[in-house]
């Protein structure tokens, strides 16, 4: 079967750095997304990785290792507005998105 | 702003009823997919349409059906509603070219009583 694993919940302090991990086992791989979702709202796009390595975009960076079936999202200089769920999703061999259950990130002052 | 709009934003139905949810995508977004997201869970893929034809389906029963129209709008129809159908329903579209990034609508929150 296909599986995406993320921690259920994480807590971090405003101004700090947090890393959210995602491991996956899917039938094929055609890229990995990270989306941010605030409660009651639609997911918003953060990053897309298809090759190994680190992609940096402002305060957010995403890393991919295809050989390890592993990705992480790194958030720097945390702000209170970063409190949200972070969803990892993999594009499988049929070009369909397989989603993790999301990681709820709680930011404390 | 993703350019994808969904209606209605909230809906309350009773068990056994039928519901139609609507989505309007940006011009040129020929691929549209629908997802069901239960509280505290990731989105679950329902189906995908490309140029008005279904070209992928998740593990949902036939009472979940859809349509895509030439004007980049689409519908999700659910018959014989069950209590477990209560969820956030998301529509996402993708342009003909420009990679795999999905543009999501803000969703329809469906409550089945």
Short mmCIF file of C-alpha atoms in Angstrom, two decimals:
data_model
loop_
_atom_site.label_atom_id
_atom_site.label_comp_id
_atom_site.label_asym_id
_atom_site.label_seq_id
_atom_site.Cartn_x
_atom_site.Cartn_y
_atom_site.Cartn_z
CA UNK A 1 0.00 0.00 0.00
CA UNK A 2 0.88 3.64 -0.17
CA UNK A 3 1.85 5.46 2.97
CA UNK A 4 2.87 8.97 4.00
CA UNK A 5 4.05 9.48 7.58
CA UNK A 6 4.32 12.80 9.40
CA UNK A 7 4.31 13.66 13.09
CA UNK A 8 0.83 14.48 14.31
CA UNK A 9 1.73 17.59 16.25
CA UNK A 10 4.76 19.75 17.01
CA UNK A 11 5.30 22.75 19.25
CA UNK A 12 7.90 25.49 18.76
CA UNK A 13 8.69 28.96 20.07
CA UNK A 14 8.25 32.22 18.18
CA UNK A 15 11.52 33.19 16.50
CA UNK A 16 12.92 29.67 16.58
CA UNK A 17 13.46 27.06 13.84
CA UNK A 18 11.41 23.89 13.35
CA UNK A 19 11.83 20.91 11.03
CA UNK A 20 8.82 18.84 10.01
CA UNK A 21 9.70 15.41 8.63
CA UNK A 22 7.83 13.31 6.08
CA UNK A 23 8.58 9.75 5.02
CA UNK A 24 6.80 8.06 2.17
CA UNK A 25 6.28 4.69 0.52
CA UNK A 26 4.41 5.05 -2.75
CA UNK A 27 4.01 3.28 -6.06
CA UNK A 28 6.30 5.50 -8.06
CA UNK A 29 7.39 9.05 -7.41
CA UNK A 30 6.80 12.15 -9.51
CA UNK A 31 7.39 14.85 -6.96
CA UNK A 32 6.58 15.89 -3.42
CA UNK A 33 4.56 18.88 -2.23
CA UNK A 34 4.34 20.75 1.03
CA UNK A 35 1.15 22.66 1.70
CA UNK A 36 0.14 24.87 4.62
CA UNK A 37 -3.42 24.72 5.88
CA UNK A 38 -4.99 26.97 8.47
CA UNK A 39 -8.01 25.60 10.30
CA UNK A 40 -11.14 25.68 8.15
CA UNK A 41 -9.28 26.91 5.09
CA UNK A 42 -7.95 25.35 1.90
CA UNK A 43 -4.33 24.21 1.62
CA UNK A 44 -1.91 26.77 0.20
CA UNK A 45 1.17 25.80 -1.78
CA UNK A 46 4.56 26.07 -0.08
CA UNK A 47 7.00 23.98 -2.13
CA UNK A 48 7.48 21.28 -4.73
CA UNK A 49 10.54 19.01 -4.90
CA UNK A 50 11.19 16.50 -7.63
CA UNK A 51 15.01 16.28 -7.46
CA UNK A 52 17.17 15.54 -4.44
CA UNK A 53 18.42 18.46 -2.44
CA UNK A 54 17.35 21.60 -0.65
CA UNK A 55 15.01 24.23 -2.07
CA UNK A 56 15.02 27.52 -0.20
CA UNK A 57 12.23 30.06 -0.41
CA UNK A 58 12.42 32.85 2.12
CA UNK A 59 11.85 31.57 5.65
CA UNK A 60 10.78 28.15 4.34
CA UNK A 61 13.04 25.44 2.89
CA UNK A 62 12.22 21.94 1.73
CA UNK A 63 14.57 18.99 1.37
CA UNK A 64 14.15 15.75 -0.56
CA UNK A 65 16.02 12.44 -0.59
CA UNK A 66 14.37 10.06 -3.07
CA UNK A 67 16.63 7.14 -2.14
CA UNK A 68 15.51 7.40 1.49
CA UNK A 69 11.88 8.24 0.76
CA UNK A 70 12.27 11.27 2.98
CA UNK A 71 11.56 14.97 2.96
CA UNK A 72 11.52 17.75 5.49
CA UNK A 73 10.12 21.25 5.68
CA UNK A 74 12.25 23.75 7.58
CA UNK A 75 10.65 26.89 8.96
CA UNK A 76 12.94 29.64 10.26
CA UNK A 77 12.23 32.77 12.34
CA UNK A 78 8.88 31.36 13.35
CA UNK A 79 5.95 33.75 13.57
CA UNK A 80 2.64 33.25 15.34
CA UNK A 81 0.89 33.17 11.95
CA UNK A 82 2.86 30.02 11.10
CA UNK A 83 0.59 28.10 13.47
CA UNK A 84 -1.16 25.77 11.04
CA UNK A 85 -1.16 22.22 9.72
CA UNK A 86 1.56 21.29 7.26
CA UNK A 87 0.67 18.63 4.71
CA UNK A 88 3.13 16.47 2.81
CA UNK A 89 1.83 14.99 -0.46
CA UNK A 90 3.51 12.73 -3.03
CA UNK A 91 2.67 12.45 -6.73
CA UNK A 92 2.59 8.72 -7.49
CA UNK A 93 3.16 6.82 -10.74
CA UNK A 94 -0.42 7.58 -11.86
CA UNK A 95 0.17 11.28 -11.25
CA UNK A 96 -2.26 11.22 -8.36
CA UNK A 97 -1.56 12.99 -5.08
CA UNK A 98 -1.19 10.86 -1.98
CA UNK A 99 -1.54 12.97 1.15
CA UNK A 100 -0.21 12.63 4.65
CA UNK A 101 -2.54 13.40 7.55
CA UNK A 102 -0.67 16.63 8.26
CA UNK A 103 1.41 17.98 11.12
CA UNK A 104 -0.24 20.49 13.40
CA UNK A 105 2.34 23.11 14.33
CA UNK A 106 1.72 25.14 17.48
CA UNK A 107 3.77 28.30 17.95
CA UNK A 108 4.16 29.66 21.47
CA UNK A 109 5.27 33.20 22.36
CA UNK B 1 -5.69 34.21 -4.45
CA UNK B 2 -5.73 30.99 -6.45
CA UNK B 3 -8.41 31.86 -8.99
CA UNK B 4 -10.41 28.78 -7.98
CA UNK B 5 -13.80 29.42 -6.41
CA UNK B 6 -16.15 26.95 -4.78
CA UNK B 7 -19.79 27.23 -3.83
CA UNK B 8 -21.45 27.06 -1.46
CA UNK B 9 -18.97 27.62 1.38
CA UNK B 10 -21.14 25.77 3.89
CA UNK B 11 -24.00 23.34 3.48
CA UNK B 12 -26.19 21.31 5.82
CA UNK B 13 -28.03 18.25 4.53
CA UNK B 14 -29.81 15.28 6.05
CA UNK B 15 -29.00 11.62 5.57
CA UNK B 16 -30.30 10.21 2.29
CA UNK B 17 -30.40 13.54 0.48
CA UNK B 18 -28.39 14.46 -2.59
CA UNK B 19 -25.94 17.35 -2.91
CA UNK B 20 -24.15 19.18 -5.72
CA UNK B 21 -20.99 21.14 -5.04
CA UNK B 22 -19.57 23.52 -7.61
CA UNK B 23 -16.11 24.69 -8.59
CA UNK B 24 -14.92 27.31 -11.04
CA UNK B 25 -11.30 27.18 -12.20
CA UNK B 26 -9.04 29.60 -14.02
CA UNK B 27 -9.08 29.73 -17.78
CA UNK B 28 -6.64 27.18 -19.19
CA UNK B 29 -6.85 24.86 -16.17
CA UNK B 30 -7.92 21.70 -17.94
CA UNK B 31 -7.37 19.34 -15.03
CA UNK B 32 -9.59 19.46 -11.97
CA UNK B 33 -9.57 17.12 -9.02
CA UNK B 34 -11.82 16.79 -5.99
CA UNK B 35 -10.79 15.83 -2.48
CA UNK B 36 -12.61 14.97 0.72
CA UNK B 37 -10.94 16.11 3.94
CA UNK B 38 -12.27 14.90 7.25
CA UNK B 39 -11.41 16.85 10.39
CA UNK B 40 -7.79 16.28 11.41
CA UNK B 41 -6.98 14.26 8.30
CA UNK B 42 -5.24 14.92 5.02
CA UNK B 43 -7.28 15.27 1.83
CA UNK B 44 -8.47 12.03 0.23
CA UNK B 45 -8.56 11.91 -3.57
CA UNK B 46 -12.09 11.40 -4.96
CA UNK B 47 -11.57 11.76 -8.71
CA UNK B 48 -9.94 13.82 -11.42
CA UNK B 49 -11.21 15.20 -14.72
CA UNK B 50 -9.22 16.23 -17.76
CA UNK B 51 -10.96 17.93 -20.64
CA UNK B 52 -14.39 16.82 -19.42
CA UNK B 53 -13.49 13.15 -18.97
CA UNK B 54 -12.77 11.33 -15.74
CA UNK B 55 -9.17 10.11 -15.82
CA UNK B 56 -8.57 8.95 -12.28
CA UNK B 57 -10.62 7.86 -9.32
CA UNK B 58 -9.89 7.18 -5.67
CA UNK B 59 -11.51 4.68 -3.36
CA UNK B 60 -14.98 6.26 -3.28
CA UNK B 61 -18.32 4.55 -4.09
CA UNK B 62 -20.27 5.29 -7.29
CA UNK B 63 -22.67 7.59 -5.43
CA UNK B 64 -19.84 10.13 -5.73
CA UNK B 65 -19.92 11.40 -9.29
CA UNK B 66 -18.72 14.43 -11.16
CA UNK B 67 -18.85 16.53 -14.26
CA UNK B 68 -16.47 18.97 -15.88
CA UNK B 69 -17.69 21.62 -18.34
CA UNK B 70 -15.96 23.39 -21.23
CA UNK B 71 -15.99 26.69 -19.32
CA UNK B 72 -13.54 25.29 -16.68
CA UNK B 73 -16.28 24.73 -14.12
CA UNK B 74 -17.02 21.39 -12.52
CA UNK B 75 -19.41 19.66 -10.14
CA UNK B 76 -19.22 17.02 -7.47
CA UNK B 77 -22.48 15.15 -6.89
CA UNK B 78 -23.08 12.93 -3.90
CA UNK B 79 -26.22 10.78 -3.72
CA UNK B 80 -27.77 9.06 -0.72
CA UNK B 81 -25.77 11.11 1.78
CA UNK B 82 -24.39 9.35 4.84
CA UNK B 83 -23.28 10.85 8.12
CA UNK B 84 -19.65 10.02 7.30
CA UNK B 85 -19.83 12.24 4.24
CA UNK B 86 -19.55 15.23 6.55
CA UNK B 87 -16.24 16.83 5.59
CA UNK B 88 -14.53 19.69 3.81
CA UNK B 89 -14.67 19.15 0.05
CA UNK B 90 -11.86 20.71 -1.90
CA UNK B 91 -11.57 21.36 -5.59
CA UNK B 92 -8.12 21.83 -7.12
CA UNK B 93 -7.13 22.69 -10.66
CA UNK B 94 -3.96 22.54 -12.66
CA UNK B 95 -3.01 24.33 -15.89
CA UNK B 96 -2.32 22.46 -19.12
CA UNK B 97 1.34 23.42 -18.78
CA UNK B 98 3.30 24.63 -15.80
CA UNK B 99 4.04 21.60 -13.68
CA UNK B 100 2.24 19.65 -11.03
CA UNK B 101 1.28 22.49 -8.66
CA UNK B 102 -2.37 22.42 -7.68
CA UNK B 103 -4.45 25.52 -7.11
CA UNK B 104 -7.07 24.91 -4.42
CA UNK B 105 -10.43 26.51 -3.88
CA UNK B 106 -11.40 27.46 -0.34
CA UNK B 107 -13.65 24.43 -0.01
CA UNK B 108 -17.22 23.56 0.85
CA UNK B 109 -17.90 22.44 4.40
CA UNK B 110 -20.65 19.80 4.22
CA UNK B 111 -22.48 18.68 7.33
CA UNK B 112 -24.80 15.68 7.11
CA UNK B 113 -27.27 15.35 9.99
#
